[in-house]
Short mmCIF file of C-alpha atoms in Angstrom, two decimals:
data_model
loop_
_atom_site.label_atom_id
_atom_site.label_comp_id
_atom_site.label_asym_id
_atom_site.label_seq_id
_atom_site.Cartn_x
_atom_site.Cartn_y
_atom_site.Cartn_z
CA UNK A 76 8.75 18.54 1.88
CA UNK A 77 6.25 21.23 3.32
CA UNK A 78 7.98 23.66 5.88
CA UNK A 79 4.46 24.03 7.63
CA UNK A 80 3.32 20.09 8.78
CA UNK A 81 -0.32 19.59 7.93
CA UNK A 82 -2.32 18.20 10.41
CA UNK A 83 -3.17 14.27 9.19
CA UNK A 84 -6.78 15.25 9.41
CA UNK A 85 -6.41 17.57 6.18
CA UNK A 86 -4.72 14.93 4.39
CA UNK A 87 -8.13 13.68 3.04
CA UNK A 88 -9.01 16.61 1.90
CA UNK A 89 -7.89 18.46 -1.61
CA UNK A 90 -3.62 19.73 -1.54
CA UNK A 91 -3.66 23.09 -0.65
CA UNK A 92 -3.13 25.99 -3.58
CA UNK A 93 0.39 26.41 -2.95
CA UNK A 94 0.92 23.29 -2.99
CA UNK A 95 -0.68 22.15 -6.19
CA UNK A 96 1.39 25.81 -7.79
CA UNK A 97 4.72 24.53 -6.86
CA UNK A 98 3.82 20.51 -7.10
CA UNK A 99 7.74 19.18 -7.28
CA UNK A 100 8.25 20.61 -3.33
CA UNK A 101 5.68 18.09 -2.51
CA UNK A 102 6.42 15.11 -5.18
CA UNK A 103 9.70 15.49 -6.80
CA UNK A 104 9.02 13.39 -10.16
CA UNK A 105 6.22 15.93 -10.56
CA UNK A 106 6.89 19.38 -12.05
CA UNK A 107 4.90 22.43 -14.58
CA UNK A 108 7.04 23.23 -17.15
CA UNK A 109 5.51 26.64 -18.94
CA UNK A 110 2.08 25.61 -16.92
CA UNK A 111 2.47 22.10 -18.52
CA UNK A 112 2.49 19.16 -15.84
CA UNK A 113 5.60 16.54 -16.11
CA UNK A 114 5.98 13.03 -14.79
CA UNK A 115 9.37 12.61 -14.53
CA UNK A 116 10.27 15.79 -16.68
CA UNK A 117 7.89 14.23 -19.64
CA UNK A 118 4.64 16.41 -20.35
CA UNK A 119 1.29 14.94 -19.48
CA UNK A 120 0.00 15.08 -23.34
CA UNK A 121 2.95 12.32 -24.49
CA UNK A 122 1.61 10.11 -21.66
CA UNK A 123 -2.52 10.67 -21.88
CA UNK A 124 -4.60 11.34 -24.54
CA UNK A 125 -7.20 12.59 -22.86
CA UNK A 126 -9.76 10.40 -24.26
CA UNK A 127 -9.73 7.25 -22.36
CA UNK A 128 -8.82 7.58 -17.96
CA UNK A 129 -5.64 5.70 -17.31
CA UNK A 130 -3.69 4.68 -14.84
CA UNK A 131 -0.12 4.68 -15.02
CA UNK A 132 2.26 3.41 -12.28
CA UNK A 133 6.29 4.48 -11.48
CA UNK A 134 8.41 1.90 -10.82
CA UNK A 135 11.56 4.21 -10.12
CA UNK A 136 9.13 6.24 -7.64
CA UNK A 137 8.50 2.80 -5.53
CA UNK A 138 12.06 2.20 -5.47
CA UNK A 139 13.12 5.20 -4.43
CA UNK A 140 10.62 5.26 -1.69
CA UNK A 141 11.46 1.61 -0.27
CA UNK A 142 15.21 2.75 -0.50
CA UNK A 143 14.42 5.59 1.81
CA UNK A 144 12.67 3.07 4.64
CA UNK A 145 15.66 0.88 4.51
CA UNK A 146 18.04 3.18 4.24
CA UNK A 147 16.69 5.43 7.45
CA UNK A 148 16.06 2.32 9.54
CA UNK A 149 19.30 1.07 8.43
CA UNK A 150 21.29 3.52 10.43
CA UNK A 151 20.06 1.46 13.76
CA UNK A 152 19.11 -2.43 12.42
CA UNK A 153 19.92 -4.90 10.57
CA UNK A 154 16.88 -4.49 7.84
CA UNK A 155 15.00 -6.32 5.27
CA UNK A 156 11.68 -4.60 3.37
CA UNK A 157 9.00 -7.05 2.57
CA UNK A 158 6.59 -5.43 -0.05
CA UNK A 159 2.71 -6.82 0.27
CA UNK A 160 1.66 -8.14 -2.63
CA UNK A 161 -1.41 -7.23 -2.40
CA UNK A 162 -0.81 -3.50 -2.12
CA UNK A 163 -0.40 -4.09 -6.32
CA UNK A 164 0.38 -7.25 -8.06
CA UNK A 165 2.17 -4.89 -11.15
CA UNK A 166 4.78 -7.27 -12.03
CA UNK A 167 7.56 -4.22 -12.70
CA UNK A 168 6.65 -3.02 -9.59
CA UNK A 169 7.27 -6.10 -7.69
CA UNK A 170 10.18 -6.70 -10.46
CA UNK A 171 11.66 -3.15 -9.41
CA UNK A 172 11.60 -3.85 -5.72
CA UNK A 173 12.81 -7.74 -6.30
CA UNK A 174 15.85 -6.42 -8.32
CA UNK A 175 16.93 -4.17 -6.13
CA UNK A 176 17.35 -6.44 -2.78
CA UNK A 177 13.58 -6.56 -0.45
CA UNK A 178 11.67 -9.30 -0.22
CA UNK A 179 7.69 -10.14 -0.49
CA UNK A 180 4.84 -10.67 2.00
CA UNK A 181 2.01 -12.81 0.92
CA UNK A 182 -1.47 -13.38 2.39
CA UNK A 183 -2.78 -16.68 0.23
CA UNK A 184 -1.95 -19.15 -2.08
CA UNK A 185 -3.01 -17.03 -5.53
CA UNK A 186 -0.13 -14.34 -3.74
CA UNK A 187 2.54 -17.19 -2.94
CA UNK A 188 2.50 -18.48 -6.16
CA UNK A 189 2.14 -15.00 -7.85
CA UNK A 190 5.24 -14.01 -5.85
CA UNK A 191 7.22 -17.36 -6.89
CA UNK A 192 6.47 -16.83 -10.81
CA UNK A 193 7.81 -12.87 -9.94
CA UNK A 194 10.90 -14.10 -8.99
CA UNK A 195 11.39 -14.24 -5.38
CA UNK A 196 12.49 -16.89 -4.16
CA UNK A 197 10.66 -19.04 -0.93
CA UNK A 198 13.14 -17.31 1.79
CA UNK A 199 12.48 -13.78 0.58
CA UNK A 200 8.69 -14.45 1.15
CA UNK A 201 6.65 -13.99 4.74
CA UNK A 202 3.16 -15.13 4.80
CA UNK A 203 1.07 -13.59 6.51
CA UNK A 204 -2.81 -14.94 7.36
CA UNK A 205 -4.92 -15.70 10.26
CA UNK A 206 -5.99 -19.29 8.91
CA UNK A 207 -4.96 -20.81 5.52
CA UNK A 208 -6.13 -23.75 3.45
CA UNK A 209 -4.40 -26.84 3.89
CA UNK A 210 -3.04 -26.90 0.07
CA UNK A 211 -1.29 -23.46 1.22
CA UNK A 212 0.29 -24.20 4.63
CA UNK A 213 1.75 -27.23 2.60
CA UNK A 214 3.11 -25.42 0.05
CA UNK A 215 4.57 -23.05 2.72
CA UNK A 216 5.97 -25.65 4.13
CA UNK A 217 7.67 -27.85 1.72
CA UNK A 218 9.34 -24.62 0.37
CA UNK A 219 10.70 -23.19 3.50
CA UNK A 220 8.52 -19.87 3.53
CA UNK A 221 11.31 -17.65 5.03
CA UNK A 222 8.34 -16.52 8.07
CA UNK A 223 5.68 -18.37 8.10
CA UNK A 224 2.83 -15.69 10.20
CA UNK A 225 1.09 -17.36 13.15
CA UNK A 226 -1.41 -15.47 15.42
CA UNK A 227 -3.73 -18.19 17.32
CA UNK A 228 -2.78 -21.45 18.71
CA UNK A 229 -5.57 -22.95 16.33
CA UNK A 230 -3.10 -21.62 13.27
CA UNK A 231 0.05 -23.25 15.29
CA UNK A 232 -1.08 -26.41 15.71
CA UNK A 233 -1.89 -26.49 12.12
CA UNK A 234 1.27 -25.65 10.87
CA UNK A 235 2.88 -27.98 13.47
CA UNK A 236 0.56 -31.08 11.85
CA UNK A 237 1.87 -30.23 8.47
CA UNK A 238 5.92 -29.55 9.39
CA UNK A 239 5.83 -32.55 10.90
CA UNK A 240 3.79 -34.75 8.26
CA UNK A 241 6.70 -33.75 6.01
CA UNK A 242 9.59 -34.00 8.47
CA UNK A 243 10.66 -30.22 8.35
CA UNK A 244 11.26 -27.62 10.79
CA UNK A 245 9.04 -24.00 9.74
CA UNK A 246 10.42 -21.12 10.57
CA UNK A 247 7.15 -19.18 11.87
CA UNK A 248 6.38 -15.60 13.09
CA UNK A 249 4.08 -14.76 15.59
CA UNK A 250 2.11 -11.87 15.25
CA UNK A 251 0.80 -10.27 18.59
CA UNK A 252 -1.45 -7.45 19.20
CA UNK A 253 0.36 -4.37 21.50
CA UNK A 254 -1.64 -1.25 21.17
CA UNK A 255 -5.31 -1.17 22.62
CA UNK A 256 -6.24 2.64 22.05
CA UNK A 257 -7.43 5.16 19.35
CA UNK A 258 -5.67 5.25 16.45
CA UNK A 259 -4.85 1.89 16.00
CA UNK A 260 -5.85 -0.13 13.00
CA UNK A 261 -7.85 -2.61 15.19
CA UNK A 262 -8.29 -3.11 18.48
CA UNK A 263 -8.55 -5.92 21.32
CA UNK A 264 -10.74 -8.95 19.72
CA UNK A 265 -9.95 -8.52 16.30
CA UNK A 266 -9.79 -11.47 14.37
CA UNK A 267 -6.33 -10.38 13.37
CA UNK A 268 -2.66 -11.43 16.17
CA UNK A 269 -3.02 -12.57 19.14
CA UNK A 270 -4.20 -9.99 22.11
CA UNK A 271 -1.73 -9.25 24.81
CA UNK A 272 -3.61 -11.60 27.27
CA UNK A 273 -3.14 -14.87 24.75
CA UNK A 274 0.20 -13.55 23.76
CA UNK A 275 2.51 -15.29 25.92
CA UNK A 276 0.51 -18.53 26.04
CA UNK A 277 0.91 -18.71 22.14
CA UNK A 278 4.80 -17.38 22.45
CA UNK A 279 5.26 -20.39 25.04
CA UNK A 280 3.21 -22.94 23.72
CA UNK A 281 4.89 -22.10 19.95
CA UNK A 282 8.57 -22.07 21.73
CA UNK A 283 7.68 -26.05 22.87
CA UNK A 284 7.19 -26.92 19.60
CA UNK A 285 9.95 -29.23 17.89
CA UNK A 286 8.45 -28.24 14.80
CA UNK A 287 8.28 -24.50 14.80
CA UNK A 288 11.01 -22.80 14.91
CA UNK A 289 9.86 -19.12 16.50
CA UNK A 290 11.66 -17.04 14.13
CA UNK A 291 9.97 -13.31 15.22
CA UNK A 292 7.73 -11.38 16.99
CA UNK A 293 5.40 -9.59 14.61
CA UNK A 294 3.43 -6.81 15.06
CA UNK A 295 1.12 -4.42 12.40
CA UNK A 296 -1.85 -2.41 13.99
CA UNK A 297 -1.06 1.12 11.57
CA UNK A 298 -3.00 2.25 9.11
CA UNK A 299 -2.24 5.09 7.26
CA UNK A 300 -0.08 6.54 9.98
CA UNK A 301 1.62 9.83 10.44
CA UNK A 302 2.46 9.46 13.92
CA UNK A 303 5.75 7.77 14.85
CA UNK A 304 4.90 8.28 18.47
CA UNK A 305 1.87 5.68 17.80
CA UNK A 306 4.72 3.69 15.82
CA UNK A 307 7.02 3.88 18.95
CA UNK A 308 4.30 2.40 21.87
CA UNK A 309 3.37 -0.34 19.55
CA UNK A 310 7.37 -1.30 18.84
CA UNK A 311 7.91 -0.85 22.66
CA UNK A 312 5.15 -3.34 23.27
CA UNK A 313 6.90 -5.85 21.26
CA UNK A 314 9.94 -5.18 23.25
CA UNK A 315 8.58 -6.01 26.30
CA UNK A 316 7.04 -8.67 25.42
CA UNK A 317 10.05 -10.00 23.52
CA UNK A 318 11.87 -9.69 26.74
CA UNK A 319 9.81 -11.13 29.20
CA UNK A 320 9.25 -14.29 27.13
CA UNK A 321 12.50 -14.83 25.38
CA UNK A 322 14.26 -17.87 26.76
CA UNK A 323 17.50 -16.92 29.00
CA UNK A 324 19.76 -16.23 26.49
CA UNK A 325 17.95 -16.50 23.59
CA UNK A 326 16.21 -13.88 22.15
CA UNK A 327 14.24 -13.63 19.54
CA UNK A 328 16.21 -12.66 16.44
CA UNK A 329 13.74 -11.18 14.41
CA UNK A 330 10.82 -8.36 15.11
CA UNK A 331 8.44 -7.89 12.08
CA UNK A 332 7.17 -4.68 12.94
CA UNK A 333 4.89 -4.47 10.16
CA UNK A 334 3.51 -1.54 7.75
CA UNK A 335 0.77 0.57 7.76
CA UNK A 336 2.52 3.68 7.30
CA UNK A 337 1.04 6.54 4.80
CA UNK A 338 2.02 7.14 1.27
CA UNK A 339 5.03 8.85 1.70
CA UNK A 340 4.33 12.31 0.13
CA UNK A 341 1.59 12.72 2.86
CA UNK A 342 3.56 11.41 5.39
CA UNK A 343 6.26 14.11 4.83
CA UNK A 344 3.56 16.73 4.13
CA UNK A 345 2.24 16.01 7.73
CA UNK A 346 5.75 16.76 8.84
CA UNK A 347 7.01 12.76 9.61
CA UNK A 348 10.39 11.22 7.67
CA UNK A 349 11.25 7.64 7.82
CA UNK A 350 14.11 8.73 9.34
CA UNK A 351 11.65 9.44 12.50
CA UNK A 352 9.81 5.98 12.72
CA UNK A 353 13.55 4.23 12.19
CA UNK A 354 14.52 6.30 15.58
CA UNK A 355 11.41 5.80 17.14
CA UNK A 356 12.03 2.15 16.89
CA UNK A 357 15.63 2.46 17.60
CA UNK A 358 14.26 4.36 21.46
CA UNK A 359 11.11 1.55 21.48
CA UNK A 360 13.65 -1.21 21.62
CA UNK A 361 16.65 0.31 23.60
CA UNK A 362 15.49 -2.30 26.54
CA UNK A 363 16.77 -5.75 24.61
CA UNK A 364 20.42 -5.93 25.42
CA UNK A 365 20.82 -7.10 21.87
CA UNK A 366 19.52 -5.27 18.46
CA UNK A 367 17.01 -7.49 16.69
CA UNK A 368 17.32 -7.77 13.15
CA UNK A 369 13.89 -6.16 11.79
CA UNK A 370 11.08 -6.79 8.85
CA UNK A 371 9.15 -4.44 7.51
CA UNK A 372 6.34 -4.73 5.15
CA UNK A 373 5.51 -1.40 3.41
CA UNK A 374 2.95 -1.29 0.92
CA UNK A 375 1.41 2.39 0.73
CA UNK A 376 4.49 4.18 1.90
CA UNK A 377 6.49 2.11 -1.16
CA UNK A 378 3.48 2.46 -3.80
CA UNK A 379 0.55 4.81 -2.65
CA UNK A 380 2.34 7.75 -4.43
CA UNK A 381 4.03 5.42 -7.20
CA UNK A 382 1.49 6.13 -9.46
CA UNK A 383 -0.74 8.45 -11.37
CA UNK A 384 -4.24 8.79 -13.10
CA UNK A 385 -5.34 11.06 -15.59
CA UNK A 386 -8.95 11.64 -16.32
CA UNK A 387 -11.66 13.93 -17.76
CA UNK A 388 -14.06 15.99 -16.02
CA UNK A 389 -17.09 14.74 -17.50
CA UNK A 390 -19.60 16.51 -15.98
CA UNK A 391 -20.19 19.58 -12.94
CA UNK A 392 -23.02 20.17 -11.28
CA UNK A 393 -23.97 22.76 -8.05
CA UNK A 394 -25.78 21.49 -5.27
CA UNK A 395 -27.27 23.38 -2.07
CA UNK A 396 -24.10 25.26 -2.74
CA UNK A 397 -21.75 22.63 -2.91
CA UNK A 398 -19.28 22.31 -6.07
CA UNK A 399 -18.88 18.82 -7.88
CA UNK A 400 -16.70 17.38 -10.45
CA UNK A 401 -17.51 14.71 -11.74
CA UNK A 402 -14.48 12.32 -12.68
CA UNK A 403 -14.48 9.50 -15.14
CA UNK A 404 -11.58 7.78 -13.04
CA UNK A 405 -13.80 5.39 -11.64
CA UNK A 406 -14.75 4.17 -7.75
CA UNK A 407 -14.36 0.88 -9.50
CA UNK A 408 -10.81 1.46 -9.60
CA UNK A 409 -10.45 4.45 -6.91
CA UNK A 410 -12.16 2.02 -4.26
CA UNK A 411 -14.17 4.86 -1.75
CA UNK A 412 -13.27 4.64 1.82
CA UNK A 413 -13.84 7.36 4.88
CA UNK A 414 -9.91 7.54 5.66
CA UNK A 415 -9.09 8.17 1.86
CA UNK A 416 -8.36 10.59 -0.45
CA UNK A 417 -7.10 10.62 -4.33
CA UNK A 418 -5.90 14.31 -4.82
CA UNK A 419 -6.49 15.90 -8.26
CA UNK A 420 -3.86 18.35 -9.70
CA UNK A 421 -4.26 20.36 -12.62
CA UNK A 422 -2.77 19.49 -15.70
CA UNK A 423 -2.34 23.05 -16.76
CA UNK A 424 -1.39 26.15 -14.65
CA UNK A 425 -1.93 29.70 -15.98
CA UNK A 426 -1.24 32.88 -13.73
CA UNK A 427 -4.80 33.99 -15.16
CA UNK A 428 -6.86 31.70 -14.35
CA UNK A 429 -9.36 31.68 -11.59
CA UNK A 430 -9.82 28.86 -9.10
CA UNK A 431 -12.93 27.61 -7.10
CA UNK A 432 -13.19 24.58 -4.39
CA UNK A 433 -14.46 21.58 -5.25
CA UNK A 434 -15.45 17.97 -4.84
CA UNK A 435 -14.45 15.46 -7.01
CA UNK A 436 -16.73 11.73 -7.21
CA UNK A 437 -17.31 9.47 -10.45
CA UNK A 438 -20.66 8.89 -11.89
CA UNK A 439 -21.90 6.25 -10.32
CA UNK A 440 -25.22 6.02 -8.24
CA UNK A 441 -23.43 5.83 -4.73
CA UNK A 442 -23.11 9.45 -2.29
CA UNK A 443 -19.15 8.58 -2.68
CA UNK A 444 -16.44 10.97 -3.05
CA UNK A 445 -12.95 10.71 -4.76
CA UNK A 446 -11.67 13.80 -2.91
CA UNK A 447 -13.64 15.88 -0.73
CA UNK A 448 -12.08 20.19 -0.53
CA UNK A 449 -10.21 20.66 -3.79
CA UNK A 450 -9.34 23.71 -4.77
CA UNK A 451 -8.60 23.97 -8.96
CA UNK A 452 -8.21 25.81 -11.85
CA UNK A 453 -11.89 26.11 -13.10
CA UNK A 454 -10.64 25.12 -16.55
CA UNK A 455 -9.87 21.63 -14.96
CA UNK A 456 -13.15 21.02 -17.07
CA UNK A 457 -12.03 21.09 -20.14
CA UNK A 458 -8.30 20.29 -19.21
CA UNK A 459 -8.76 17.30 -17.08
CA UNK A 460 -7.19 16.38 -14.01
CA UNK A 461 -4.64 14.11 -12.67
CA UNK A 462 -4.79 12.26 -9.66
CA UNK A 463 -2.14 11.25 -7.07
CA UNK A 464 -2.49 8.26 -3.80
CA UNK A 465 -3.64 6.08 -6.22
CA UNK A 466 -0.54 3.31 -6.75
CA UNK A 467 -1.87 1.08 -3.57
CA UNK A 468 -4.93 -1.15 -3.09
CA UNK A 469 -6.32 0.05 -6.48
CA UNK A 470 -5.64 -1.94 -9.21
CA UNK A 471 -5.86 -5.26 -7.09
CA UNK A 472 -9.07 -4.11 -6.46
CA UNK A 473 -10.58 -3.41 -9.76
CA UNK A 474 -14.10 -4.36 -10.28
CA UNK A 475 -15.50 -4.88 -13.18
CA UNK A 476 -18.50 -3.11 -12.54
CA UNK A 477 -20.41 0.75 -13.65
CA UNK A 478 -17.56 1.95 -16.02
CA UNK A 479 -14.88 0.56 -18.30
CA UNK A 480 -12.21 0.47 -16.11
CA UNK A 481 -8.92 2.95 -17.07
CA UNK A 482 -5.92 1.54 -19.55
CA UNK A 483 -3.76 0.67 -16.66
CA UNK A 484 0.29 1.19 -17.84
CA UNK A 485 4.15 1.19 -16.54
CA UNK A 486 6.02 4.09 -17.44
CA UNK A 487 9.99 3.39 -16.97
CA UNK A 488 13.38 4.72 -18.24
CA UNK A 489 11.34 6.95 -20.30
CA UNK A 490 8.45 4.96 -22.00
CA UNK A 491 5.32 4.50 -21.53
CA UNK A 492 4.00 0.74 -21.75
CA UNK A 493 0.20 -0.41 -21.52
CA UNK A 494 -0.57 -3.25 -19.64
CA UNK A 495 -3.95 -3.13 -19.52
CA UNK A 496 -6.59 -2.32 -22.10
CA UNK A 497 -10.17 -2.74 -23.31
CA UNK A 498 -9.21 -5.75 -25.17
CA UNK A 499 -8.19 -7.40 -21.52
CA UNK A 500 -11.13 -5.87 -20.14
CA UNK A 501 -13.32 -7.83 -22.38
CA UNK A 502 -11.98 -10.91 -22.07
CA UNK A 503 -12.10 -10.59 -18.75
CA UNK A 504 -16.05 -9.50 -18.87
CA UNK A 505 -17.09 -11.96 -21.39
CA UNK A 506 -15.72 -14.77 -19.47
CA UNK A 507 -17.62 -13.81 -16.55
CA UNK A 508 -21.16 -12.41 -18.01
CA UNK A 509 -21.09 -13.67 -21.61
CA UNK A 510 -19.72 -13.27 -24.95
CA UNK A 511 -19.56 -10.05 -26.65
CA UNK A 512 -20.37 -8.14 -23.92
CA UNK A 513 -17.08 -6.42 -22.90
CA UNK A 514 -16.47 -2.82 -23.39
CA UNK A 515 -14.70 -3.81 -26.87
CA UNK A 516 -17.48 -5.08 -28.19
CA UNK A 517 -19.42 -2.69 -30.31
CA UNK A 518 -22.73 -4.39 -31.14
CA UNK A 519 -24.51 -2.42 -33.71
CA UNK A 520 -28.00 -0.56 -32.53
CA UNK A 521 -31.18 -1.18 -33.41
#
């Protein structure tokens, strides 16, 4: 980890020189070996190459990371890690984190059933949504979803019509809104939880129920956060209101206190630990006379650094001044938003080299960045570059759209294994806008 935090602001910007010199301080199964860069001691040329981009994800990287959450927290709480599915449906990445010991959250019925074929089994899975179709609240509840997420009376009354069509009890959640101030994912009004002024109505109206059982408290209103002292006002929120609606002597046994924390290597290189939220939580709920057991559903701390591209530099241009490289890692893959960055390193280090700042976007006809700042080797042009933050809300979001989109593989215990290909692409393509269309087809020109 960095001795010197970095503000979170600079976070979306390129990693500093340093940094990107001595890469394994900042993201141990990274390394340059003789100016050569390793994944997990391996040079980048047996993994990429360099023709095609490609994405390639790490399932002992999200395992080690989800270790660290539990393990830190578990110094305080009883703890169980809930991985969002949607974060990245990889199946050894949900097969890594299933094997060793956390559970699932889900959001719809194509993620429930995903999540059942993976492995897990219906009490390792919370699902989480603000409405649901009626074929997936059944399924939820003739299962026995281990939480079943509630945040509106609308949602309760639902679920209470369907536990009690099939004669079952469902264990439910109910997710409540505590922070109202910057830096929160959402505010007051979202159409996500239940706003502090609805909160107790739902947690006493859901307590009357005989066929709700109310499980936990749930609360998630992070996004990409640094801060545990953010963390620690929305936890204490909980607490209070876990306390002053409790039943005498009966408290609630669970808190979900959500994700929304960074990817970890930026959450340490802004000068945070896990170790810090787990304490922060541990202070937030010193008011309950007794220790709730806690969920928590990280998806970019667990995967957001659990995976790396490699792609070309296909093109640079100079414009009023400003530097661009122009990557053909794709925005159809790389999806573009304001609070995100996907950091290039160089593949090759060379004490002789000079260096320049740059920006680095795809070619497609949108003002879009991939990383905004960088400063590189200028022989990242004919090198290539590889690209870190990329393991969450990438692949799941892959559009078939502008560009072929990269091979996507898994690279475990020493091999590399595609998963994902032009040939999947195609089919994929052709099923939606016709045959032979795909990027494998090679019509023959005119």
């Amino acid at each position: 980890m960095p001795t010197d935090p970095t503000p979170p602001q600079e976070n979306l910007f390129g990693l500093r020189r340093g940094e990107l010199q001595d890469i394994g301080g900042l993201i141990p199964w990274l390394g340059h070996q003789d100016g050569v860069l390793t994944v997990e001691g391996t040079p980048f040329h047996q993994l990429w190459d360099s023709e095609d981009p490609w994405l390639v994800y790490l399932p002992g990287r999200a395992r080690d990371n989800a270790r660290s959450l539990r393990d830190a927290f578990a110094r305080h709480f009883d703890v169980s890690l809930h991985f969002p599915l949607k974060s990245c449906y990889v199946p050894a990445i949900a097969d890594a984190l299933r094997a060793d010991g956390h559970g699932v959250e889900v959001m719809s019925s194509l993620e429930w059933r995903l999540a059942r074929r993976l492995g897990f089994a219906p009490e390792q899975v919370v699902a989480n949504s603000p409405a649901r179709t009626v074929g997936h609240r059944r399924e939820l509840v003739a299962a026995g979803a281990g939480l079943i997420g509630v945040d509106s009376i609308e949602e309760l009354e639902r679920v209470e019509h369907e536990a009690r069509s099939q004669g079952r009890v469902a264990n439910i959640a109910l997710r409540v809104n505590t922070l109202d101030e910057p830096g929160a994912f959402f505010t007051a009004g979202s159409k996500l939880g239940a706003d502090l002024d609805g909160a107790a109505e739902l947690v006493e109206r859901a307590l009357s129920s005989p066929s709700c059982s109310v499980t936990a408290l749930h609360a998630h209103q992070l996004r990409h956060c640094t801060d545990a002292g953010i963390f620690h006002r929305m936890v204490r929120g909980l607490a209070e209101l876990a306390l002053h609606s409790a039943p005498p002597n009966r408290p609630f046994p669970v808190l979900n206190l959500g994700g929304g924390l960074e990817s970890r290597f930026l959450l340490e290189r802004a000068g945070s630990t896990a170790h810090d939220f787990a304490d922060a939580a541990r202070d937030a709920l010193d008011i309950l006379a007794t220790p709730p057991s806690l969920v928590l559903e990280p998806g970019r701390y667990t995967v957001g650094d659990a995976a790396i591209g490699f792609s070309n530099v296909i093109g640079k241009k100079v414009n009023s001044k400003e530097t661009w490289l122009i990557s053909d890692l794709s925005s159809n893959i790389l999806i573009p938003l304001p609070d995100l960055a996907y950091h290039p390193v160089p593949l090759r280090l060379s004490p002789d080299t000079a260096w320049e700042r740059a920006h680095v976007g795809d070619a497609t006809c949108a003002p879009s960045h991939l990383c905004r700042s960088a400063q590189l080797p200028v022989t990242v042009e004919q090198d290539g570059l590889a690209v870190l933050n990329c393991g969450a809300y990438t692949s799941v979001y892959a559009e078939l759209w502008a560009f072929p989109l990269p091979h996507i593989g898994v690279y475990e215990n020493g091999r590399l294994r595609e998963v994902f290909g032009p040939a999947q692409e195609s089919v994929m393509f052709d099923a939606l806008y016709g045959a032979a269309s795909g990027p494998a087809a090679r019509p023959e020109l005119p």
